[in-house]
XYZ file of C-alpha atoms in Angstrom:
777
model
C 139.352 82.890 100.698
C 138.503 86.250 102.270
C 137.770 89.406 100.335
C 141.140 90.572 99.029
C 139.863 94.096 98.250
C 138.768 94.827 101.813
C 142.123 95.958 103.211
C 142.606 98.376 100.341
C 139.147 99.850 100.736
C 138.988 100.179 104.519
C 142.451 101.759 104.705
C 141.523 104.568 102.341
C 143.346 103.193 99.304
C 140.239 102.926 97.180
C 139.934 105.205 94.173
C 136.445 106.423 93.423
C 135.362 108.721 90.629
C 135.640 111.886 92.695
C 139.234 110.925 93.585
C 140.399 111.347 89.983
C 141.889 114.694 88.987
C 143.541 115.896 85.794
C 145.856 118.837 85.058
C 144.130 122.119 84.201
C 140.698 120.752 85.079
C 137.745 123.014 85.744
C 134.584 122.344 87.695
C 130.901 122.140 86.869
C 127.666 122.501 88.787
C 124.122 122.165 87.532
C 121.190 124.521 87.757
C 118.182 122.337 88.567
C 114.499 122.974 88.385
C 113.019 124.042 91.716
C 109.491 123.176 90.583
C 107.794 120.049 89.292
C 106.059 121.289 86.143
C 106.563 124.553 84.302
C 107.388 126.123 80.950
C 110.834 127.686 80.691
C 110.160 131.237 79.480
C 113.692 132.654 79.634
C 117.129 131.833 81.036
C 119.396 134.813 81.751
C 123.014 133.946 82.575
C 124.435 137.458 82.067
C 125.364 138.068 85.707
C 126.807 134.577 86.109
C 129.038 134.945 83.050
C 130.325 138.276 84.347
C 131.650 136.670 87.550
C 135.425 136.301 87.581
C 136.485 132.703 87.089
C 133.355 131.586 85.252
C 134.222 129.887 81.968
C 130.834 129.048 80.496
C 127.128 128.543 81.043
C 125.352 126.077 78.768
C 121.614 125.502 78.320
C 119.313 123.423 76.138
C 120.196 125.597 73.134
C 123.735 124.248 73.345
C 122.788 120.602 73.837
C 120.341 120.855 70.942
C 123.153 122.149 68.732
C 125.256 119.133 69.735
C 122.664 116.865 68.159
C 122.278 114.639 71.199
C 119.657 111.926 70.833
C 117.104 111.159 73.522
C 118.464 109.228 76.473
C 117.846 105.524 75.765
C 115.259 103.099 77.053
C 115.656 99.346 76.600
C 112.021 98.519 75.721
C 111.717 97.644 72.067
C 109.014 94.987 72.275
C 105.291 95.573 71.708
C 102.669 95.863 74.410
C 99.010 94.902 74.469
C 97.509 94.618 70.970
C 100.920 95.452 69.489
C 101.120 98.970 70.895
C 104.587 100.553 71.254
C 105.943 102.258 74.336
C 105.149 105.962 73.968
C 108.562 107.383 74.747
C 108.953 111.159 74.797
C 112.299 112.797 74.100
C 114.457 112.669 77.236
C 116.809 115.653 76.942
C 120.260 116.251 78.389
C 119.120 119.663 79.649
C 115.461 120.593 80.066
C 114.121 121.862 76.752
C 111.168 124.246 76.846
C 109.673 122.696 79.955
C 110.731 121.198 83.276
C 108.939 118.056 84.421
C 110.322 117.243 87.873
C 112.069 118.948 90.741
C 115.785 118.386 90.178
C 115.735 118.197 86.383
C 118.945 119.821 85.031
C 118.292 123.104 83.238
C 121.793 124.531 82.803
C 125.427 123.736 83.526
C 127.884 126.253 84.929
C 131.640 125.701 84.462
C 134.222 127.661 86.423
C 137.798 127.487 87.673
C 136.657 126.244 91.103
C 133.587 124.605 92.556
C 132.973 127.593 94.818
C 132.949 130.024 91.907
C 130.599 127.763 89.936
C 128.209 127.568 92.882
C 128.235 131.354 93.310
C 127.545 131.806 89.605
C 124.685 129.344 89.730
C 122.918 131.591 92.221
C 123.162 134.488 89.760
C 121.312 132.760 86.925
C 117.740 133.978 86.520
C 115.069 131.678 85.105
C 111.551 132.790 84.312
C 109.012 129.974 84.564
C 105.344 129.714 83.683
C 103.983 127.210 86.194
C 101.815 124.248 85.277
C 99.928 121.965 87.634
C 101.866 118.804 88.550
C 100.612 115.224 88.643
C 101.994 112.976 91.367
C 101.337 109.243 91.357
C 99.795 106.829 88.863
C 96.163 107.427 89.812
C 96.497 111.205 89.549
C 98.197 110.890 86.157
C 95.281 108.941 84.661
C 92.501 111.187 85.923
C 90.329 112.547 83.128
C 91.271 116.147 83.941
C 94.969 115.491 84.698
C 97.524 117.886 83.180
C 99.527 116.222 80.405
C 103.290 115.934 80.766
C 104.080 115.291 77.107
C 102.379 116.289 73.880
C 100.727 113.391 72.096
C 100.507 111.084 75.119
C 96.876 110.994 76.167
C 96.068 110.549 79.844
C 99.842 110.329 80.512
C 99.598 106.604 79.715
C 102.937 105.427 78.344
C 102.345 101.731 77.798
C 100.066 98.814 78.516
C 101.617 95.350 78.603
C 100.173 91.902 79.149
C 101.448 88.376 79.588
C 99.568 85.081 79.794
C 96.081 83.951 78.822
C 93.362 86.268 80.153
C 90.473 84.070 79.038
C 91.880 80.855 80.505
C 92.416 82.661 83.800
C 88.874 84.050 83.749
C 87.489 80.552 83.141
C 89.530 79.188 86.071
C 88.209 81.898 88.359
C 84.662 81.104 87.299
C 84.955 77.515 88.521
C 87.029 78.273 91.645
C 85.728 77.385 95.111
C 87.727 80.180 96.718
C 89.170 83.453 95.474
C 91.260 86.109 97.171
C 92.242 89.601 96.081
C 94.894 91.884 97.556
C 96.538 95.136 96.502
C 100.059 95.862 97.693
C 102.146 98.957 97.233
C 105.875 98.796 96.556
C 106.647 102.402 97.337
C 109.034 104.734 95.525
C 112.591 104.553 96.872
C 115.874 106.448 96.514
C 118.869 104.155 95.902
C 121.338 106.283 97.893
C 124.623 104.434 97.272
C 127.407 105.644 99.556
C 129.212 107.304 96.654
C 127.282 110.147 94.992
C 127.481 110.379 91.221
C 130.513 112.046 89.658
C 131.983 112.525 86.213
C 135.329 113.767 84.912
C 135.816 114.137 81.142
C 138.882 115.026 79.108
C 138.687 115.653 75.349
C 141.593 115.194 72.951
C 141.077 117.391 69.919
C 143.724 115.597 67.871
C 142.063 112.190 68.023
C 138.520 113.324 68.817
C 138.603 110.917 71.754
C 136.852 111.423 75.088
C 138.237 109.948 78.302
C 135.305 109.593 80.681
C 135.811 108.856 84.388
C 132.397 107.763 85.618
C 130.545 105.431 87.961
C 129.245 102.387 86.143
C 128.171 98.748 86.411
C 129.914 97.614 83.251
C 132.091 99.376 80.727
C 130.286 97.871 77.737
C 126.833 99.010 78.789
C 127.954 102.523 79.678
C 129.977 102.928 76.508
C 126.998 101.737 74.471
C 124.693 104.333 75.994
C 127.221 107.151 75.576
C 127.747 106.114 71.966
C 124.020 105.998 71.228
C 123.229 109.476 72.526
C 126.329 111.211 71.125
C 126.680 109.276 67.873
C 130.362 108.637 68.635
C 132.037 105.355 67.792
C 133.247 103.125 70.611
C 136.850 103.843 69.642
C 136.358 107.493 70.624
C 135.094 106.682 74.111
C 137.666 105.656 76.714
C 136.043 104.817 80.049
C 137.876 104.840 83.368
C 136.641 103.438 86.681
C 138.405 101.677 89.513
C 136.099 101.543 92.545
C 132.365 102.208 92.658
C 130.866 102.897 96.066
C 127.584 101.045 95.743
C 125.258 100.691 92.805
C 122.084 98.570 93.272
C 121.145 99.178 89.637
C 121.222 102.954 90.059
C 124.667 103.229 88.438
C 123.830 101.277 85.287
C 122.378 104.205 83.333
C 124.086 107.040 81.485
C 122.591 110.156 83.110
C 121.964 113.523 81.426
C 124.800 115.179 83.344
C 127.437 112.956 81.723
C 126.631 114.260 78.236
C 126.613 117.867 79.405
C 130.090 117.359 80.915
C 131.320 115.811 77.657
C 130.010 118.794 75.722
C 131.654 121.262 78.101
C 135.021 119.476 77.957
C 135.036 119.613 74.156
C 133.926 123.231 73.924
C 136.400 124.465 76.557
C 139.303 122.235 75.561
C 139.910 121.414 79.225
C 138.952 118.544 81.524
C 135.666 119.196 83.320
C 134.747 117.590 86.634
C 131.424 117.341 88.433
C 130.675 115.725 91.795
C 127.070 115.549 92.969
C 125.971 116.538 96.438
C 123.841 114.186 98.523
C 120.902 116.527 97.953
C 121.342 116.095 94.206
C 121.342 112.333 94.690
C 117.829 112.521 96.125
C 116.391 114.576 93.258
C 118.404 113.415 90.241
C 119.481 109.778 90.671
C 116.832 107.597 89.094
C 114.441 106.270 91.734
C 113.281 102.685 92.231
C 110.104 100.593 92.758
C 106.967 102.849 92.558
C 104.666 99.966 91.607
C 101.192 99.052 92.819
C 100.200 95.397 92.323
C 96.685 93.963 92.610
C 96.797 90.182 92.728
C 93.987 87.644 92.598
C 94.266 83.948 93.378
C 91.782 81.182 92.495
C 91.733 77.937 94.512
C 89.747 74.700 94.435
C 88.141 73.107 97.499
C 91.402 71.386 98.492
C 93.431 74.587 98.202
C 95.105 73.818 94.885
C 95.877 76.947 92.922
C 93.885 77.155 89.690
C 94.955 80.561 88.405
C 96.630 83.816 89.349
C 96.338 87.238 87.779
C 97.794 90.659 88.393
C 96.740 94.160 87.497
C 99.804 96.350 88.075
C 100.283 100.094 87.882
C 103.731 101.650 87.487
C 104.781 105.255 88.046
C 107.589 105.914 85.537
C 108.271 109.457 86.667
C 108.774 112.182 84.085
C 110.532 110.123 81.383
C 110.961 106.500 80.311
C 114.454 106.227 81.737
C 116.825 103.343 81.012
C 115.237 100.199 82.482
C 112.082 101.499 84.189
C 109.522 100.344 81.624
C 111.255 96.958 81.210
C 111.195 96.351 84.963
C 107.476 97.108 85.223
C 106.608 94.738 82.367
C 108.914 91.822 81.477
C 110.610 91.638 84.875
C 107.305 91.563 86.734
C 105.881 88.736 84.656
C 108.841 86.395 84.165
C 108.339 84.906 87.654
C 104.634 85.726 88.027
C 103.860 82.259 89.385
C 106.617 82.163 91.985
C 107.484 78.668 93.238
C 103.979 77.345 92.565
C 102.519 75.042 89.904
C 99.744 77.315 88.667
C 97.998 76.144 85.476
C 96.881 79.573 84.295
C 98.416 83.035 84.708
C 97.756 86.500 83.386
C 99.343 89.829 84.149
C 98.639 93.339 82.944
C 100.742 96.417 83.643
C 99.940 100.018 82.839
C 102.693 102.627 82.979
C 102.155 106.363 83.464
C 104.256 109.504 83.346
C 104.240 111.736 86.433
C 106.060 114.847 87.642
C 108.643 112.949 89.659
C 112.198 111.711 89.200
C 112.302 108.989 86.504
C 112.307 105.403 87.768
C 114.832 102.770 86.736
C 116.603 99.759 88.243
C 116.893 99.257 91.985
C 118.130 96.061 93.627
C 116.009 93.257 92.209
C 114.387 95.453 89.544
C 110.808 94.188 89.725
C 111.507 90.671 91.006
C 111.248 91.625 94.704
C 108.015 93.460 93.901
C 106.334 90.451 92.304
C 107.740 88.066 94.940
C 106.308 90.365 97.598
C 102.905 90.468 95.894
C 102.746 86.680 95.400
C 103.778 85.758 98.930
C 101.511 88.339 100.540
C 98.610 87.077 98.409
C 99.260 83.411 99.294
C 99.439 84.234 102.997
C 96.334 86.411 102.756
C 94.390 83.660 100.972
C 95.465 81.032 103.512
C 94.082 83.035 106.428
C 91.015 84.252 104.555
C 89.877 80.724 103.706
C 91.140 78.787 106.713
C 94.169 77.011 105.213
C 97.420 76.473 107.061
C 100.011 78.743 105.325
C 102.667 76.013 105.334
C 100.349 73.259 104.099
C 98.940 75.532 101.394
C 102.394 76.230 100.051
C 103.386 72.579 100.246
C 100.298 71.554 98.263
C 101.135 73.913 95.433
C 104.923 73.807 95.070
C 106.447 72.813 91.741
C 107.936 69.403 92.576
C 111.663 68.822 92.212
C 110.845 65.809 90.055
C 108.966 68.087 87.633
C 112.095 70.055 86.694
C 112.667 71.446 84.157
C 109.195 72.937 84.562
C 107.438 75.081 81.956
C 105.333 77.765 83.619
C 102.001 78.906 82.221
C 103.305 82.065 80.547
C 106.067 80.243 78.678
C 109.212 80.391 80.805
C 111.104 77.347 82.057
C 112.419 76.779 85.580
C 115.596 74.751 85.159
C 115.972 73.330 88.685
C 114.865 73.672 92.280
C 113.810 71.901 95.455
C 111.212 74.288 96.821
C 109.739 71.935 99.398
C 113.152 70.834 100.629
C 114.265 74.444 101.006
C 111.138 75.275 103.027
C 111.536 72.253 105.293
C 115.166 73.202 105.914
C 114.139 76.749 106.861
C 111.247 75.641 109.084
C 113.574 73.458 111.113
C 116.323 76.070 111.441
C 113.808 78.773 112.428
C 112.081 76.481 114.964
C 108.671 77.152 113.438
C 107.083 74.562 115.723
C 108.265 76.391 118.841
C 106.742 79.734 117.882
C 103.487 79.448 119.911
C 105.534 79.277 123.113
C 107.561 82.336 122.132
C 104.378 84.220 121.219
C 102.866 83.457 124.639
C 106.012 84.668 126.366
C 105.931 87.895 124.360
C 102.251 88.425 125.199
C 103.132 88.195 128.864
C 105.592 91.041 128.298
C 102.927 93.143 126.595
C 104.322 92.580 123.076
C 102.677 91.401 119.873
C 104.809 88.669 118.311
C 104.472 87.430 114.746
C 106.199 84.929 112.474
C 106.189 85.232 108.705
C 107.324 83.007 105.889
C 108.118 83.674 102.248
C 109.038 81.041 99.681
C 110.299 83.266 96.910
C 111.750 82.784 93.438
C 113.436 85.254 91.132
C 115.203 85.222 87.773
C 118.951 85.703 87.478
C 121.114 86.159 84.407
C 120.115 87.337 80.993
C 121.644 90.493 79.547
C 121.792 92.512 76.360
C 125.147 91.197 75.107
C 125.044 87.977 73.058
C 127.832 86.407 75.106
C 130.126 86.920 78.079
C 133.742 87.330 77.034
C 136.808 87.573 79.263
C 140.536 87.997 78.695
C 143.851 87.305 80.389
C 147.290 88.919 80.113
C 150.511 87.553 81.630
C 153.416 89.564 83.061
C 157.137 88.733 83.247
C 156.736 86.803 86.498
C 154.105 84.489 85.107
C 151.355 86.217 87.068
C 148.148 87.014 85.258
C 145.566 89.789 85.099
C 141.996 88.903 84.238
C 139.739 91.309 82.376
C 135.983 91.564 81.858
C 133.488 94.333 81.210
C 131.661 93.787 84.502
C 132.278 96.277 87.329
C 132.253 95.592 91.041
C 130.456 97.927 93.409
C 130.960 95.752 96.475
C 130.323 92.258 95.097
C 133.940 91.122 95.491
C 134.980 90.522 91.882
C 138.662 90.926 92.768
C 138.266 87.886 94.998
C 135.793 85.684 93.141
C 137.044 85.748 89.557
C 140.699 84.944 90.404
C 139.435 82.210 92.718
C 137.486 80.561 89.884
C 140.506 80.466 87.566
C 142.885 79.459 90.367
C 140.739 76.462 91.289
C 140.860 75.111 87.752
C 144.585 75.703 87.389
C 145.347 74.466 90.891
C 147.474 77.509 91.722
C 147.562 80.170 94.430
C 144.868 82.831 93.746
C 147.322 85.516 94.853
C 149.101 85.038 91.482
C 145.980 86.304 89.725
C 144.509 89.811 89.624
C 141.248 91.086 88.191
C 140.688 94.419 86.459
C 137.290 95.608 85.129
C 138.773 97.820 82.391
C 139.655 95.532 79.446
C 142.776 96.331 77.396
C 140.636 96.272 74.260
C 137.325 97.982 73.573
C 136.397 94.949 71.477
C 135.772 92.747 74.520
C 132.032 92.170 74.875
C 129.852 91.004 77.720
C 127.257 92.046 80.228
C 127.834 94.336 83.159
C 126.944 93.766 86.777
C 123.187 93.429 87.177
C 120.445 90.843 87.379
C 122.446 88.719 89.840
C 124.539 87.560 86.896
C 128.163 88.351 87.822
C 129.287 84.847 88.741
C 126.872 82.831 86.624
C 127.775 84.843 83.486
C 131.228 86.383 83.766
C 132.304 83.776 86.304
C 131.312 80.974 83.941
C 133.346 82.612 81.184
C 136.349 82.619 83.515
C 135.699 78.936 84.182
C 135.924 78.350 80.432
C 139.093 80.472 80.357
C 140.791 78.360 83.019
C 140.280 75.169 81.049
C 141.383 76.895 77.842
C 144.636 78.014 79.488
C 145.527 74.425 80.338
C 145.107 73.395 76.711
C 146.998 76.447 75.412
C 149.879 75.672 77.750
C 149.970 71.957 76.964
C 152.141 72.104 73.781
C 154.602 74.436 75.496
C 154.818 72.117 78.490
C 155.297 69.127 76.177
C 158.200 70.849 74.435
C 159.785 71.787 77.749
C 159.430 68.282 79.187
C 160.360 66.478 75.998
C 157.125 64.533 75.939
C 154.201 64.148 73.565
C 151.165 66.214 74.482
C 149.086 63.074 74.866
C 151.474 61.821 77.535
C 150.978 64.840 79.786
C 148.721 64.830 82.792
C 147.669 68.109 84.431
C 147.124 68.033 88.189
C 147.838 70.165 91.255
C 148.950 73.166 89.241
C 151.474 71.373 87.030
C 151.944 69.298 83.904
C 153.331 65.856 84.652
C 155.130 63.669 82.145
C 156.917 60.591 83.387
C 159.191 61.571 86.273
C 159.292 65.239 85.300
C 156.873 68.103 85.882
C 156.558 71.815 85.223
C 154.263 74.088 87.165
C 151.821 76.325 85.333
C 153.196 79.515 86.912
C 156.788 78.507 86.158
C 155.845 77.708 82.582
C 154.111 81.061 82.174
C 157.195 82.824 83.578
C 159.540 80.992 81.190
C 157.356 81.983 78.236
C 157.337 85.650 79.234
C 160.199 86.547 76.913
C 157.824 86.431 73.962
C 155.426 89.310 73.409
C 152.544 89.040 73.204
C 152.705 86.290 75.786
C 151.817 82.928 74.180
C 149.152 82.336 76.829
C 147.429 85.708 76.448
C 143.948 84.825 75.266
C 140.222 85.332 75.516
C 137.337 83.001 76.289
C 133.600 83.349 75.978
C 130.324 81.600 76.472
C 126.582 82.112 76.260
C 124.868 81.221 79.500
C 121.165 80.967 80.218
C 118.960 82.354 82.928
C 118.660 80.695 86.296
C 116.107 80.936 89.069
C 117.523 81.596 92.550
C 114.968 80.782 95.209
C 114.663 80.328 98.918
C 112.626 80.376 102.063
C 112.991 83.289 104.465
C 111.356 83.266 107.893
C 111.145 86.363 110.060
C 110.039 86.771 113.641
C 109.076 90.198 114.976
C 107.757 91.849 118.106
C 105.640 94.999 118.134
C 105.152 97.308 121.094
C 101.436 98.199 120.819
C 101.969 101.329 122.911
C 104.376 102.890 120.392
C 103.981 100.892 117.178
C 107.722 100.199 117.144
C 108.714 96.808 115.722
C 111.804 94.716 116.398
C 113.104 91.836 114.281
C 114.050 89.241 116.885
C 114.971 86.346 114.561
C 115.620 86.031 110.850
C 116.383 82.810 108.970
C 117.346 82.714 105.305
C 117.749 79.399 103.478
C 118.519 79.940 99.803
C 119.069 77.775 96.762
C 121.694 79.804 94.934
C 123.124 76.891 93.033
C 126.798 76.122 93.556
C 128.398 78.633 95.915
C 131.863 79.823 94.880
C 132.766 81.867 97.951
C 130.563 81.355 101.055
C 131.797 84.527 102.763
C 130.801 86.715 99.840
C 127.468 84.947 99.427
C 126.597 85.435 103.076
C 127.438 89.119 102.807
C 125.285 89.514 99.701
C 122.309 87.823 101.379
C 122.711 89.940 104.510
C 122.934 93.131 102.451
C 119.862 92.258 100.411
C 117.856 91.400 103.511
C 118.828 94.709 105.103
C 117.811 96.676 102.004
C 114.485 94.883 102.092
C 114.160 95.816 105.762
C 114.803 99.430 104.807
C 111.780 99.371 102.509
C 109.609 97.451 104.985
C 110.307 99.683 107.974
C 110.980 103.174 106.706
C 112.230 104.113 103.259
C 109.777 106.119 101.170
C 110.329 108.871 98.604
C 107.225 110.960 99.243
C 106.070 113.893 97.108
C 103.661 116.672 97.965
C 100.690 116.127 95.647
C 99.897 119.842 95.339
C 103.386 121.114 94.486
C 105.376 118.074 93.359
C 108.102 118.863 95.877
C 110.037 115.914 97.319
C 109.184 115.807 101.020
C 111.864 113.270 101.931
C 114.854 114.872 100.234
C 117.488 114.328 102.912
C 118.454 111.870 105.616
C 116.554 114.069 108.048
C 113.324 112.758 106.494
C 114.287 109.693 104.457
C 114.787 106.689 106.716
C 117.782 104.463 105.991
C 118.250 100.956 107.430
C 120.568 100.520 110.394
C 122.861 97.561 110.953
C 121.210 96.779 114.288
C 117.749 96.373 112.795
C 118.334 92.646 112.269
C 120.804 91.528 114.895
C 120.043 87.793 114.754
C 120.257 86.635 111.145
C 120.977 83.046 110.152
C 122.050 82.398 106.541
C 122.241 78.889 105.059
C 122.668 77.387 101.605
C 120.493 74.660 100.112
C 122.148 74.358 96.691
C 120.562 72.713 93.671
C 123.051 73.342 90.829
C 121.676 74.783 87.615
C 122.579 73.251 84.247
C 122.348 76.626 82.476
C 125.942 77.748 83.064
C 129.428 76.346 83.512
C 129.544 76.811 87.283
C 126.056 75.648 88.260
C 125.600 78.971 90.095
C 122.262 80.798 90.233
C 123.165 84.265 91.443
C 122.738 85.926 94.833
C 122.857 89.719 94.597
C 119.129 90.349 94.730
C 117.757 87.307 96.531
C 117.864 88.978 99.949
C 115.421 91.685 98.846
C 113.089 89.184 97.206
C 112.884 87.104 100.382
C 112.852 89.800 103.037
C 110.038 92.031 101.741
C 107.336 89.336 102.040
C 108.850 87.493 105.026
C 109.063 90.608 107.198
C 105.655 91.910 106.120
C 103.982 88.545 106.712
C 105.544 88.459 110.178
C 104.298 91.953 110.995
C 100.776 91.139 109.803
C 100.893 87.903 111.799
C 101.637 89.956 114.903
C 98.767 92.355 114.160
C 96.207 89.817 112.961
C 94.859 88.994 116.464
C 93.770 92.643 116.638
C 91.846 92.306 113.379
C 94.444 93.918 111.100
C 94.939 91.712 108.046
C 96.816 94.075 105.734
C 98.947 97.201 105.883
C 101.201 98.684 103.248
C 104.881 99.387 103.646
C 106.595 101.141 105.262
C 105.700 99.870 108.727
C 106.808 102.975 110.562
C 105.949 103.188 114.263
C 103.455 105.955 113.493
C 101.666 103.920 110.818
C 101.510 100.773 112.950
C 100.386 102.687 116.040
C 97.663 104.469 114.036
C 96.386 101.161 112.667
C 96.226 99.691 116.172
C 94.403 102.750 117.512
C 91.922 102.716 114.610
C 90.999 99.116 115.317
C 90.700 99.719 119.040
C 88.437 102.718 118.470
C 86.307 100.693 116.073
C 85.831 97.974 118.695
C 85.138 100.372 121.557
C 81.550 101.182 122.660
C 79.977 104.137 120.883
C 80.139 106.404 123.949
C 83.903 105.695 124.194
C 84.552 106.253 120.498
C 82.921 109.626 120.776
C 82.105 109.738 117.121
C 85.747 109.341 115.987
C 85.869 108.100 112.388
C 87.800 104.842 111.931
C 90.204 104.828 108.991
C 89.296 101.513 107.410
C 92.325 101.646 105.111
C 94.550 101.076 108.126
C 92.735 97.890 109.074
C 92.248 96.207 105.728
């Protein structure tokens, strides 16, 4: 079944948040900080308020009067030695001090957007500048300026997982050890649809209707309720289409609460649509983690222990999921696909004068997969092991499943060696030396890289996944859940799951992400859990519908329920039958419909995994790299819709390529200004970057959910970061370059090549030029 939503979306019939309009609405814009760190001395809105058409200007004094709580963060567990996360108050509008360029300071509301923008330029703000701190290392310097009172050295949290002493003992008896630091640079999510929010307030009921981008109505409503103190019954959320998310749309941002306040105070709907420039400086960023990994091996290359010392840049506040990603999400798969007896990981988190960091596709799992697979490859070449044989020696065996890893988690299923062998054959690993020789003859450096990754899928804050169904007069049904699609294809997948069980045409079934009741619970889209969680609940629903319909079918056919057999979309009893759709139509005279119901289930985590192999060529004269072949073989459990799965893998691989080859949110260390604040400076991936991609499934069903599915949304990122980087290093290794950090821009690669060449040249040729050893690590 193809994607049923595609025709609607590509013909302009989609309805995104900015497409909603309400009668008598007014428009808002935000005044944002133009500096990274400063005290707010005075805000003067006199001239702005005098402009015709301006309705209001609100500042932190107004949001403080509203009694808004701090924006939430999901970390409630202790860190090292029981310490709590030091979480400063995260305000709706900057209160007393600004801490990053782009932080909202005031909101202007006017009759039109143009008037609001003109008024914004008339607001005068007096600042008293402070020195900014950019990056983790700068934040922890002894003389670093402090972002928040009471947080010494800007250190927010220190977290650990595993047994440090057991790991130290293993390293002491190891024959070989390797150590490597990798940087997973700060990124901007940049979904196609910028953020937007439209709020209407009904004074009679005290109810807010909030049109907003989201990943799940339950999660967004929960955050809005927490900050405002409003009950769920006073928050009506509206969303139809969301133009991309990648984790960036899961949080309730400060602007949403300011719009709610303005709508209530003015008694009119208030609408705000962000510009692309605002996206760069106000959408929560992703990644921003440095990982130092160490691996201990015995004489035969068996892994004895692994440990990580990670450093995370949280930005100015502990936003939404940032601290969770840098702690729990980094350590849950710290051993990758390998049977490692001892593991230990430590993460330190620091506040800096940059946009807060939260979820971005994979949310920590691509970062740790990247670090593990780079470290394994690095160790293989450092100590003379074959990279394939080294992996094969250390895989968790399929026969060992379920396998308890050293820090307590359990892998439910997997065939890591079989997946790798499948990928090696499809990628023609054995034929690579010939292709490398041919490339050398053309003056190109060719490399081949492998990554055998594993990530965690599922989980969620809600205790269960619950879904609902409602029938219309024709016997057609609409499915409901609290999970929101932003390109995953829910309108196709969820009806397909129910239709398969019922044996009916999927076109008789629709899906809608806005449940008819606010009581429906469940987890939103995130953590590669849409199908394995919500989809499994729909699987349960399909079977429940058959049993709910059985007594009605028995009465209609004049048979006992025990005599009925359900097959091919109908109940059969003797020589008579009634189809499910026909039965539902005949029952439609009763309201509520007798088959209207809910279903729920609690489903465990799963561990999607795979082997990705990339082949690249580098032009040493320019540093430009080309991906000439890419093979992805993934164990995603049972695949419900192959077309959608292939698209998800391709999209994830391309986002990984964006990080490998160009994306980087760079700040000026002296001023804290974002240097890559537009598409003029921030590189985005292009479709042609990977023209030859092969995607295959190697399914090992998981027992942790009703469908046996493992999730796919983030696997492409987890596989592509290490596979592409290992391929690039493989191409550069003959020159003596054994490590470079992302992004592999032509300038960075060319500089590394030139540094090595200068270092190898005779002294009279080098002419005293200093070689940058960091380029040739």
